[in-house]
């Protein structure tokens, strides 16, 4: 685990590669100064101390930093560890470099014995000191990286403390600066020291799994390379194993084990130009089906740390999930070097910090945060800005809440209490009313106004971000839908029973429904009412199962044909009709006019019970508040049967019912209810509830019945 020793020569070579004209005189002076200052000093590992500033400076050179920063890297420990006076340093290397070194020295050292509060205070000082000049931060990060790489010679206690601090502060800082390799390395090193057993377990597990899939990965590479060659797209393919800490984090966050993580390995396709990225994506998706929800376009919408790439996961050969990240060479450089890649070295102009919009976030954040008095709140806030996937907001009493980025006031309301979430009616952000779908920003002060009459709405699901809010809204919406369905079912059933002279409440009291529950294997009344509401059970079916005497008006003149037809109809669902734009459970058909598909319809919004569909010709459409009438149309794909009521008046003569039955089956219509009786003046009346496909089908039926011998009149009942 030995670090290769960096020589000053290596640094000079690295610098020449990106700054061929650089004046290295200052750098040499800094090197000599550091060598003299650290002479005779050894690191804990027994290696000459100078190896440390050299290694730190090499990292800075790899990040293409300017000469003063590299000098700062060489000299970063001389003031503190060697007792060199500041004035001597200033004499030797000048004001700029000295300023960086002094700034670094001021970053507070956290004592092992310090209380949590003092520790937090120290973090805060460190961050504020570093924010004065982004170069101080870069030196500090490189310093920390080398210390982490050489942590093995320290005590267990020191290892743990330094690793914890690295995970809390430095890895997120590296991420925020967009230096992905440094973040990964810092995280993995910390993870390894904080939890060696788990680290080893994951490392081995990943190695085995990746080895097992080696053939698949090889095949993917070959297929892609071949295609790129054929289509003349300049693109290089490489593969890499995801870093262990990120795998561990995913396991913890999603509460899954290693077996369930399929993206342990990712391909990287690096193209010459941005436009090739989308061509490559097209090829990948044409070869293998993309896994839904896994495509991310960070080119069109870069991450907050400026990261750009296309990410996709496809079902690769033999069905394995394969992740592919596609980026141009320039994007790749940025992802590797982060902010450093934005630093433009104009000839001899060096690094001009004022140009760098990229760092404004850090200055802005820290400037704002210096006002915060509590170190805990400060750190929380800092942390959240370091984690670009989160936002940090405050309650009106100044309590901090942490939410995923993109969260809304509704998410916030649910973090307070589920009651607050459920009754969240309005939201104020920084004193102003905002829509409930407003995207919360860091530092927003959020106030929720509740209302007793408010309840979670289904469309909230479209914008909430937190799993907790989502789950609670779903549960409430489901409960309400059930309640509405029960109310609707009860209404349908009551009416159906009333027609047969029965009373729902009375039957309920007498326990008569028990037979129905048993007959249809229902768990309880609620179940029964819902079955009626959703059309799984018709009132006629309920009637059939009730213990009761035949209603008096029904005569015994049933033909076998009717019974068969009734049976047939009951086996079919009488729902299945969709009205465009409205979830079907909220749609019901007015029992006055029973509109059928094909006729013009209009919807009436009922309070709490969805939409009732009437025929436009229905007299009821003249009633009710005009704003509650809405335009609706039949869904073109709508299939299914709808109920219509018809009445046939005929001469009272034998065989007539048989004739009607024949006429009905001739046009393939099913009957769900039928009644027939004779009137005093020797006329027969037959009333049917029929199930028809649409208006045309209904008209066919009416015509067919009119032709039956003895029929006097056929009419549709519209009330
Ligand atoms: Mn150091």
XYZ file of C-alpha atoms and ligand atoms in Angstrom:
720
model
C 0.000 0.000 0.000
C 3.015 2.290 -0.487
C 2.524 5.544 -2.342
C 4.982 6.030 -5.180
C 7.387 8.786 -4.209
C 6.837 11.950 -6.221
C 9.935 13.817 -7.313
C 10.010 17.540 -7.969
C 10.917 16.636 -11.529
C 7.546 14.891 -11.941
C 5.768 18.084 -10.946
C 7.753 20.183 -13.379
C 6.916 17.781 -16.203
C 3.226 17.823 -15.362
C 3.218 21.638 -15.321
C 4.974 21.884 -18.675
C 2.328 19.656 -20.195
C -0.464 22.191 -19.563
C 1.512 25.434 -19.190
C 4.441 25.149 -21.606
C 5.465 28.774 -21.089
C 5.140 28.856 -17.321
C 7.858 30.576 -15.351
C 8.931 27.842 -12.970
C 11.399 30.015 -11.027
C 8.944 30.659 -8.208
C 8.067 26.993 -8.072
C 11.737 26.054 -7.691
C 12.185 28.587 -4.888
C 9.157 27.202 -3.087
C 10.531 23.681 -3.462
C 13.926 24.595 -2.035
C 12.245 26.463 0.845
C 10.071 23.471 1.692
C 13.000 21.048 1.435
C 15.029 23.132 3.885
C 12.114 23.690 6.274
C 11.180 20.008 6.461
C 14.770 18.744 6.543
C 15.177 15.890 8.974
C 11.425 15.542 9.539
C 9.810 12.178 9.015
C 6.194 11.193 8.542
C 4.617 8.645 10.881
C 5.420 6.007 8.298
C 9.137 6.817 8.508
C 9.308 8.383 5.064
C 10.916 11.864 4.761
C 8.258 14.500 5.374
C 8.956 16.308 2.098
C 7.300 13.406 0.259
C 3.936 14.706 1.532
C 3.990 18.267 0.128
C 5.417 16.847 -3.108
C 2.531 14.388 -3.439
C -0.014 17.098 -2.642
C 1.505 19.377 -5.261
C 1.504 16.624 -7.882
C -2.262 16.229 -7.408
C -2.634 19.993 -7.818
C -0.600 19.829 -11.015
C -2.807 17.009 -12.273
C -5.739 19.310 -11.609
C -3.939 21.936 -13.717
C -3.689 24.559 -11.017
C -1.696 27.779 -11.422
C 1.880 28.322 -10.157
C 0.982 30.110 -6.869
C -1.360 27.231 -5.972
C 1.392 24.687 -6.655
C 3.769 26.727 -4.479
C 1.089 26.776 -1.789
C 0.941 22.984 -2.051
C 4.704 22.680 -1.547
C 4.673 25.072 1.399
C 1.330 24.231 3.004
C 2.836 22.783 6.195
C 5.882 25.011 6.746
C 4.301 27.677 8.947
C 2.669 25.278 11.332
C 4.998 22.330 11.464
C 8.386 24.007 11.079
C 7.974 27.257 12.983
C 8.992 29.338 9.975
C 7.988 32.997 10.558
C 5.450 34.396 8.119
C 7.749 37.309 7.254
C 10.509 34.954 6.093
C 8.090 33.113 3.866
C 6.827 36.375 2.420
C 10.392 37.440 1.639
C 11.083 34.220 -0.203
C 7.938 33.527 -2.214
C 5.987 36.774 -2.151
C 2.601 37.945 -0.975
C 0.304 35.799 -3.113
C 1.730 32.423 -2.134
C 2.105 33.497 1.504
C -1.556 34.510 1.529
C -2.555 31.017 0.449
C -0.346 29.326 3.022
C -1.563 31.609 5.821
C -5.151 30.960 4.778
C -4.540 27.225 4.982
C -2.913 27.477 8.383
C -5.884 29.358 9.712
C -8.163 26.502 8.881
C -8.810 25.240 12.341
C -7.485 21.959 13.550
C -10.119 19.791 15.089
C -8.929 18.302 18.302
C -9.789 14.728 18.990
C -11.086 15.679 22.395
C -13.192 18.592 21.287
C -16.870 18.490 22.023
C -19.301 18.078 19.197
C -20.082 21.747 19.336
C -16.452 22.774 19.127
C -15.902 20.322 16.341
C -18.724 21.875 14.361
C -17.375 25.325 15.073
C -14.024 24.214 13.692
C -15.589 22.869 10.512
C -17.262 26.160 10.100
C -14.043 28.128 10.482
C -12.319 25.805 8.050
C -14.957 26.297 5.440
C -15.054 30.032 5.841
C -11.281 30.273 5.637
C -11.205 28.102 2.548
C -13.909 30.071 0.847
C -11.743 33.199 0.795
C -9.831 31.737 -2.090
C -10.925 28.686 -3.983
C -7.243 27.772 -4.358
C -6.983 27.271 -0.599
C -9.805 24.795 -0.907
C -8.044 22.971 -3.737
C -4.821 22.695 -1.689
C -6.782 21.521 1.334
C -8.536 18.843 -0.721
C -5.262 17.592 -2.209
C -3.720 17.594 1.269
C -6.612 15.574 2.608
C -6.427 13.149 -0.292
C -2.781 12.364 0.376
C -3.407 12.050 4.098
C -6.219 9.616 3.378
C -3.983 7.638 1.026
C -1.368 7.308 3.765
C -3.699 6.862 6.708
C -2.472 3.334 7.400
C 0.315 4.461 9.745
C -2.020 6.257 12.160
C -3.860 4.881 15.189
C -7.330 3.358 14.812
C -8.877 6.304 16.586
C -7.204 8.829 14.318
C -8.142 6.831 11.230
C -11.800 6.864 12.237
C -11.884 10.547 13.115
C -10.149 11.673 9.929
C -12.276 9.367 7.792
C -15.472 10.632 9.338
C -14.440 14.219 8.740
C -13.520 13.377 5.159
C -16.935 11.857 4.513
C -18.699 14.795 6.153
C -16.834 17.690 4.613
C -14.210 16.916 2.005
C -15.822 14.269 -0.188
C -18.961 16.408 -0.614
C -16.774 19.430 -1.357
C -14.930 17.515 -4.065
C -18.293 16.470 -5.469
C -19.586 20.009 -5.354
C -16.520 21.146 -7.262
C -17.247 18.442 -9.811
C -14.004 16.503 -9.276
C -15.632 13.118 -9.413
C -12.543 10.923 -9.160
C -11.425 12.719 -6.009
C -14.804 12.408 -4.389
C -14.920 8.690 -5.170
C -11.433 8.089 -3.872
C -12.036 10.065 -0.674
C -15.256 8.202 -0.056
C -13.814 4.773 -0.679
C -10.774 5.441 1.509
C -12.970 6.737 4.333
C -15.376 3.839 4.000
C -12.515 1.375 4.131
C -11.226 2.802 7.414
C -14.590 3.367 9.028
C -16.013 -0.040 8.260
C -13.257 -2.396 7.078
C -15.370 -5.562 7.247
C -18.251 -4.213 5.250
C -15.864 -2.624 2.772
C -14.141 -5.952 2.221
C -17.455 -7.785 1.910
C -18.708 -5.398 -0.758
C -15.382 -5.371 -2.567
C -15.331 -9.152 -2.819
C -18.993 -9.418 -3.689
C -18.659 -6.881 -6.468
C -15.540 -8.553 -7.818
C -17.290 -11.915 -8.019
C -20.394 -10.518 -9.648
C -18.414 -8.549 -12.203
C -16.261 -11.571 -12.987
C -19.385 -13.675 -13.538
C -20.619 -11.183 -16.108
C -17.282 -10.717 -17.868
C -18.530 -12.455 -21.014
C -21.554 -10.182 -21.276
C -19.437 -7.071 -20.844
C -17.010 -8.260 -23.475
C -19.836 -8.906 -25.895
C -21.393 -5.477 -25.314
C -18.037 -3.817 -25.987
C -17.488 -5.776 -29.160
C -20.948 -5.167 -30.552
C -20.734 -1.443 -29.858
C -17.218 -1.046 -31.220
C -18.214 -2.850 -34.405
C -21.238 -0.584 -34.889
C -19.262 2.603 -34.273
C -16.669 1.490 -36.798
C -19.324 0.675 -39.371
C -21.150 3.973 -38.907
C -17.965 5.983 -38.678
C -18.648 7.450 -35.274
C -15.519 8.370 -33.332
C -16.187 6.791 -29.965
C -14.177 4.910 -27.373
C -15.730 2.338 -25.091
C -14.409 1.507 -21.671
C -15.877 -0.221 -18.669
C -15.454 0.323 -14.980
C -16.716 -1.007 -11.702
C -18.706 1.493 -9.649
C -16.939 2.610 -6.526
C -17.693 0.728 -3.365
C -18.953 3.536 -1.211
C -21.542 4.522 -3.800
C -22.713 0.905 -3.934
C -22.894 0.841 -0.148
C -24.832 4.122 -0.093
C -27.324 2.748 -2.579
C -27.778 -0.412 -0.517
C -28.502 1.663 2.571
C -30.741 4.210 0.856
C -32.843 1.699 -1.034
C -32.646 -0.965 1.674
C -31.459 -3.604 -0.741
C -28.595 -6.056 -0.740
C -25.808 -6.464 -3.223
C -27.721 -9.072 -5.195
C -30.370 -6.516 -6.070
C -27.981 -3.941 -7.466
C -27.591 -4.573 -11.131
C -25.491 -1.568 -12.063
C -22.232 -2.520 -10.390
C -20.527 -2.023 -13.669
C -20.894 0.813 -16.135
C -19.713 1.406 -19.640
C -18.440 4.735 -20.683
C -18.636 5.834 -24.291
C -16.472 8.857 -24.980
C -17.177 10.565 -28.264
C -15.334 13.276 -30.134
C -18.185 15.777 -30.145
C -21.420 16.437 -28.341
C -23.537 15.656 -31.408
C -22.103 12.128 -31.487
C -23.461 11.498 -28.002
C -27.039 11.333 -29.246
C -26.025 9.204 -32.242
C -24.389 6.761 -29.875
C -27.484 6.789 -27.684
C -29.611 6.019 -30.745
C -27.423 3.060 -31.611
C -27.479 1.724 -28.052
C -31.272 1.955 -27.877
C -31.692 0.382 -31.291
C -29.539 -2.570 -30.241
C -31.096 -3.171 -26.839
C -34.332 -2.067 -25.222
C -33.852 0.681 -22.642
C -34.883 -0.019 -19.052
C -37.811 2.349 -18.394
C -37.073 5.310 -16.162
C -33.335 4.934 -16.359
C -32.522 7.372 -19.139
C -31.090 10.681 -17.943
C -30.084 13.562 -20.175
C -27.566 15.512 -18.143
C -26.409 17.234 -21.323
C -29.696 19.063 -21.768
C -30.017 19.467 -18.009
C -26.606 19.338 -16.292
C -26.293 18.467 -12.615
C -25.769 21.361 -10.202
C -22.027 20.669 -10.223
C -22.046 21.059 -14.032
C -21.780 17.337 -14.699
C -22.859 16.509 -18.241
C -23.456 13.077 -19.801
C -26.199 10.856 -21.122
C -26.975 7.908 -18.872
C -28.999 4.940 -19.954
C -29.512 1.364 -18.861
C -30.529 -1.262 -21.389
C -31.479 -4.901 -21.341
C -28.268 -6.106 -22.941
C -27.496 -9.439 -24.580
C -29.004 -12.321 -22.580
C -31.206 -9.863 -20.740
C -28.644 -8.458 -18.311
C -29.044 -4.814 -17.367
C -26.151 -2.797 -18.696
C -25.524 0.823 -17.808
C -23.916 3.083 -20.387
C -22.748 6.658 -19.846
C -22.186 8.658 -22.988
C -20.208 11.893 -23.052
C -17.924 13.905 -25.299
C -14.214 14.216 -24.632
C -14.701 17.767 -23.343
C -17.449 16.635 -20.952
C -15.199 13.851 -19.766
C -12.399 16.293 -18.998
C -14.844 18.374 -17.005
C -16.127 15.402 -15.084
C -12.596 14.396 -14.183
C -11.197 17.775 -13.290
C -14.320 19.569 -12.228
C -14.008 23.300 -11.752
C -10.347 23.106 -12.569
C -11.164 22.405 -16.184
C -12.946 25.738 -16.414
C -9.886 27.638 -15.419
C -8.502 29.191 -18.469
C -4.855 29.935 -18.587
C -4.402 32.886 -20.765
C -0.808 33.416 -21.673
C 1.002 34.509 -18.542
C -2.256 35.879 -17.185
C -2.546 33.007 -14.791
C -5.660 32.285 -12.883
C -8.214 35.037 -12.597
C -10.636 34.162 -9.905
C -12.988 37.011 -10.724
C -13.858 35.326 -13.990
C -15.050 32.273 -12.294
C -18.797 32.115 -12.053
C -18.293 28.518 -11.132
C -17.193 29.408 -7.640
C -19.889 31.887 -6.937
C -22.007 29.209 -5.372
C -19.424 28.614 -2.674
C -18.875 32.268 -1.932
C -22.601 32.916 -1.965
C -23.353 30.029 0.299
C -20.627 30.859 2.758
C -21.363 34.580 2.784
C -24.951 33.834 3.657
C -24.012 31.238 6.189
C -21.633 33.428 8.140
C -24.705 35.155 9.502
C -25.988 31.943 11.018
C -24.970 31.810 14.642
C -25.520 28.174 15.485
C -22.691 25.973 14.214
C -25.118 23.091 13.923
C -27.449 24.999 11.650
C -24.448 26.246 9.736
C -23.126 22.787 9.168
C -26.534 21.483 8.230
C -26.900 24.250 5.716
C -23.396 23.812 4.390
C -23.895 20.106 4.135
C -27.057 20.550 2.197
C -25.450 22.816 -0.258
C -22.677 20.322 -0.579
C -25.276 17.735 -1.432
C -26.790 19.154 -4.574
C -29.565 16.606 -4.513
C -31.127 18.211 -1.471
C -32.713 21.461 -0.429
C -32.680 22.953 2.965
C -35.697 24.965 4.118
C -36.887 26.459 7.369
C -40.096 26.369 9.342
C -41.494 29.757 10.428
C -39.799 29.157 13.799
C -36.414 28.701 12.147
C -36.235 24.940 12.380
C -34.332 23.364 9.513
C -35.874 20.697 7.292
C -33.998 18.676 4.748
C -35.795 17.549 1.609
C -34.826 16.086 -1.746
C -34.290 18.700 -4.436
C -37.484 19.418 -6.333
C -39.595 19.029 -3.208
C -42.752 21.090 -2.855
C -44.647 22.667 0.053
C -46.750 19.488 0.175
C -43.616 17.413 0.848
C -42.645 19.912 3.501
C -46.106 19.744 5.095
C -45.819 15.979 5.456
C -42.452 16.307 7.231
C -44.238 18.328 9.913
C -47.100 15.936 10.487
C -49.286 13.766 8.303
C -52.306 15.772 9.451
C -50.638 18.946 8.213
C -49.940 17.230 4.913
C -53.451 15.866 4.579
C -55.068 19.228 5.220
C -52.506 21.386 3.469
C -54.546 23.968 1.578
C -52.147 26.813 0.850
C -48.456 27.524 1.236
C -46.492 30.653 1.912
C -42.832 30.844 1.016
C -40.935 33.768 2.515
C -44.282 35.316 3.355
C -45.798 35.043 -0.115
C -48.459 32.625 -1.285
C -47.120 30.064 -3.744
C -48.780 27.206 -5.619
C -48.598 23.843 -3.854
C -46.458 22.580 -6.703
C -43.824 25.304 -6.112
C -40.257 23.938 -6.110
C -38.620 24.743 -2.771
C -35.281 26.550 -2.831
C -32.483 26.520 -0.286
C -33.219 28.823 2.622
C -36.942 29.226 1.883
C -39.037 29.844 4.961
C -42.137 27.734 4.430
C -45.463 28.155 6.142
C -48.364 25.789 5.554
C -51.961 26.914 5.867
C -54.284 24.057 6.605
C -58.002 23.719 6.139
C -60.282 21.131 7.655
C -62.082 20.656 4.387
C -58.902 20.026 2.428
C -57.907 16.465 1.707
C -55.080 14.981 -0.366
C -55.677 15.228 -4.060
C -54.717 12.672 -6.623
C -52.872 15.257 -8.720
C -50.518 15.964 -5.820
C -48.923 12.666 -6.738
C -47.745 14.284 -9.940
C -45.465 16.730 -8.156
C -44.517 15.449 -4.704
C -40.927 14.270 -4.380
C -40.656 12.447 -1.068
C -41.625 8.813 -0.753
C -43.292 9.554 2.548
C -45.667 12.172 1.148
C -46.399 9.972 -1.844
C -47.314 7.003 0.312
C -49.538 9.064 2.592
C -51.352 10.772 -0.269
C -51.913 7.440 -2.002
C -53.339 5.929 1.151
C -55.705 8.843 1.695
C -56.809 9.006 -1.922
C -57.442 5.286 -1.926
C -59.446 5.544 1.270
C -61.523 8.351 -0.133
C -62.130 6.514 -3.369
C -63.320 3.549 -1.374
C -65.657 5.717 0.652
C -66.999 7.361 -2.479
C -67.432 4.006 -4.134
C -69.353 2.745 -1.111
C -71.640 5.761 -1.127
C -72.234 5.323 -4.833
C -72.830 1.602 -4.442
C -75.319 2.238 -1.700
C -77.190 4.722 -3.816
C -77.360 2.377 -6.777
C -78.448 -0.494 -4.606
C -81.077 1.518 -2.715
C -82.682 2.596 -5.964
C -82.525 -0.902 -7.396
C -84.169 -2.347 -4.313
C -86.803 0.339 -4.129
C -88.000 -0.622 -7.580
C -88.813 -4.014 -6.191
C -90.451 -2.513 -3.165
C -87.541 -3.285 -0.833
C -85.748 -0.991 1.548
C -82.043 -1.062 1.962
C -82.044 0.085 5.593
C -84.655 -2.468 6.569
C -82.859 -5.333 4.853
C -79.653 -4.253 6.503
C -81.296 -4.208 9.907
C -82.781 -7.639 9.396
C -79.462 -9.068 8.297
C -80.846 -10.122 4.919
C -77.654 -9.165 3.139
C -75.751 -11.977 4.832
C -77.091 -14.334 2.187
C -75.889 -12.034 -0.556
C -72.432 -11.769 0.983
C -72.262 -15.515 1.160
C -73.589 -16.072 -2.345
C -70.968 -13.792 -3.892
C -68.203 -14.539 -1.387
C -67.959 -10.954 -0.182
C -66.238 -10.002 3.031
C -68.751 -7.466 4.264
C -71.210 -4.746 3.363
C -68.449 -2.369 2.317
C -67.212 -4.981 -0.069
C -70.707 -5.486 -1.421
C -71.315 -1.765 -1.933
C -68.021 -1.364 -3.730
C -68.793 -4.330 -5.947
C -72.054 -2.631 -6.914
C -70.329 0.725 -7.483
C -67.672 -0.780 -9.718
C -70.320 -2.719 -11.608
C -69.001 -6.107 -10.613
C -72.383 -6.847 -9.116
C -75.695 -5.524 -10.373
C -78.658 -4.697 -8.125
C -80.475 -7.499 -9.929
C -77.869 -9.966 -8.799
C -78.166 -8.694 -5.251
C -81.925 -9.089 -5.475
C -81.554 -12.618 -6.706
C -79.554 -13.638 -3.690
C -81.824 -11.954 -1.182
C -84.236 -14.121 0.769
C -87.536 -12.752 -0.459
C -90.871 -13.478 -2.036
C -91.455 -12.747 -5.675
C -92.881 -9.267 -6.144
C -96.582 -9.390 -6.766
C -96.631 -7.563 -10.059
C -94.501 -10.155 -11.723
C -96.509 -12.756 -13.451
C -95.405 -16.273 -13.902
C -95.440 -15.967 -17.666
C -91.689 -16.164 -18.092
C -90.414 -17.904 -21.062
C -87.303 -19.988 -20.646
C -85.761 -17.711 -23.237
C -85.854 -14.716 -20.921
C -84.204 -16.517 -18.117
C -81.405 -17.537 -20.363
C -80.980 -14.017 -21.638
C -80.960 -12.573 -18.172
C -78.345 -15.057 -17.116
C -76.207 -14.264 -20.110
C -76.302 -10.555 -19.387
C -75.280 -10.976 -15.819
C -72.130 -12.693 -16.790
C -71.044 -9.616 -18.648
C -69.843 -6.481 -17.085
C -71.937 -3.391 -17.467
C -68.959 -1.089 -16.982
C -66.122 -0.732 -19.426
C -67.412 2.472 -20.837
C -64.839 5.165 -20.604
C -65.419 8.824 -20.775
C -62.430 10.677 -22.040
C -60.285 12.369 -19.420
C -62.125 11.104 -16.378
C -61.028 8.054 -14.386
C -63.772 5.522 -14.971
C -64.544 4.890 -11.351
C -65.694 8.443 -11.039
C -68.057 8.128 -13.926
C -71.548 6.868 -13.630
C -74.507 7.054 -15.886
C -77.561 8.975 -14.986
C -80.378 6.647 -14.200
C -82.890 9.059 -15.642
C -81.757 8.841 -19.238
C -79.234 5.965 -19.326
C -77.206 7.402 -22.170
C -75.737 4.901 -24.548
C -72.665 5.157 -26.641
C -73.178 7.145 -29.785
C -75.630 9.629 -28.422
C -74.548 13.089 -27.398
C -73.700 13.316 -23.759
C -72.810 15.862 -21.118
C -71.329 15.439 -17.652
C -72.539 16.825 -14.353
C -70.022 17.173 -11.520
C -71.645 15.861 -8.393
C -70.269 16.819 -5.018
C -67.907 14.143 -3.880
C -69.186 11.468 -6.238
C -67.526 12.089 -9.533
C -69.268 12.809 -12.758
C -72.733 11.736 -13.788
C -73.234 11.332 -17.501
C -76.541 12.410 -19.001
C -77.817 12.289 -22.541
C -77.882 15.801 -23.986
C -81.565 15.243 -24.666
C -82.292 14.492 -21.005
C -84.640 17.051 -19.410
C -82.392 17.084 -16.329
C -79.663 18.899 -18.242
C -81.657 22.103 -17.841
C -81.232 21.871 -14.087
C -78.270 22.412 -11.769
C -75.598 25.090 -11.667
C -74.371 25.696 -15.212
C -70.659 25.666 -14.210
C -70.986 22.104 -13.034
C -71.918 20.840 -16.480
C -68.823 19.744 -18.381
C -68.103 18.608 -21.888
C -67.508 14.871 -22.148
C -67.107 12.494 -24.998
C -67.227 8.794 -25.455
C -63.837 7.214 -25.470
C -63.323 5.836 -28.944
C -61.781 2.673 -27.638
C -64.620 2.244 -25.202
C -66.078 -1.182 -25.349
C -68.653 -2.732 -23.143
C -72.317 -2.636 -22.619
C -74.588 0.011 -21.322
C -77.879 -0.199 -19.713
C -81.049 1.143 -21.354
C -84.623 0.813 -20.239
C -87.342 0.030 -22.699
C -91.014 -0.605 -22.440
C -93.123 -2.668 -24.832
C -96.874 -2.303 -24.898
C -98.703 -5.112 -26.619
C -101.909 -6.950 -26.938
C -102.348 -9.508 -24.194
C -102.032 -12.651 -26.200
C -100.323 -15.986 -25.712
C -96.861 -16.466 -27.179
C -96.164 -12.779 -27.220
C -93.341 -12.989 -24.709
C -91.761 -15.726 -26.778
C -91.941 -13.420 -29.779
C -90.320 -10.580 -27.878
C -87.621 -12.898 -26.613
C -86.854 -14.025 -30.141
C -86.721 -10.450 -31.402
C -84.318 -9.506 -28.653
C -81.929 -12.357 -29.257
C -82.089 -11.708 -32.998
C -80.232 -8.430 -32.486
C -77.883 -9.947 -29.886
C -79.081 -7.946 -26.949
C -78.936 -9.146 -23.356
C -81.516 -8.437 -20.734
C -80.466 -7.682 -17.212
C -83.941 -7.212 -15.783
C -87.379 -7.921 -17.096
C -90.871 -7.418 -15.816
C -94.149 -8.150 -17.477
C -97.696 -7.663 -16.413
C -101.132 -7.233 -17.821
C -103.285 -4.218 -17.368
C -107.002 -4.152 -16.769
C -107.794 -3.248 -20.402
C -106.211 -6.456 -21.692
C -102.947 -4.938 -22.660
C -99.603 -6.467 -21.882
C -96.730 -4.366 -20.604
C -93.179 -5.651 -20.636
C -90.362 -3.613 -19.249
C -86.740 -4.509 -19.886
C -83.398 -3.335 -18.724
C -81.227 -4.229 -21.639
C -77.543 -4.085 -22.216
C -76.599 -2.549 -25.540
C -73.343 -1.651 -27.178
C -74.363 1.759 -28.442
C -77.168 3.880 -29.810
C -77.270 2.011 -33.072
C -77.585 -1.258 -31.260
C -80.440 0.129 -29.190
C -82.262 1.375 -32.281
C -81.874 -2.044 -33.886
C -83.531 -3.532 -30.843
C -86.402 -1.046 -30.907
C -87.055 -1.791 -34.578
C -86.838 -5.489 -34.049
C -89.396 -5.352 -31.250
C -91.767 -3.154 -33.232
C -91.983 -5.866 -35.859
C -93.238 -8.491 -33.402
C -96.855 -9.383 -34.060
C -99.149 -7.911 -31.421
C -96.763 -5.153 -30.329
C -98.524 -1.835 -30.053
C -95.693 0.465 -29.013
C -92.011 0.307 -28.115
C -90.404 3.121 -26.174
C -87.236 3.982 -24.414
C -87.781 5.078 -20.846
C -85.942 8.313 -20.182
C -86.774 8.991 -16.582
Mn -0.343 18.424 4.873
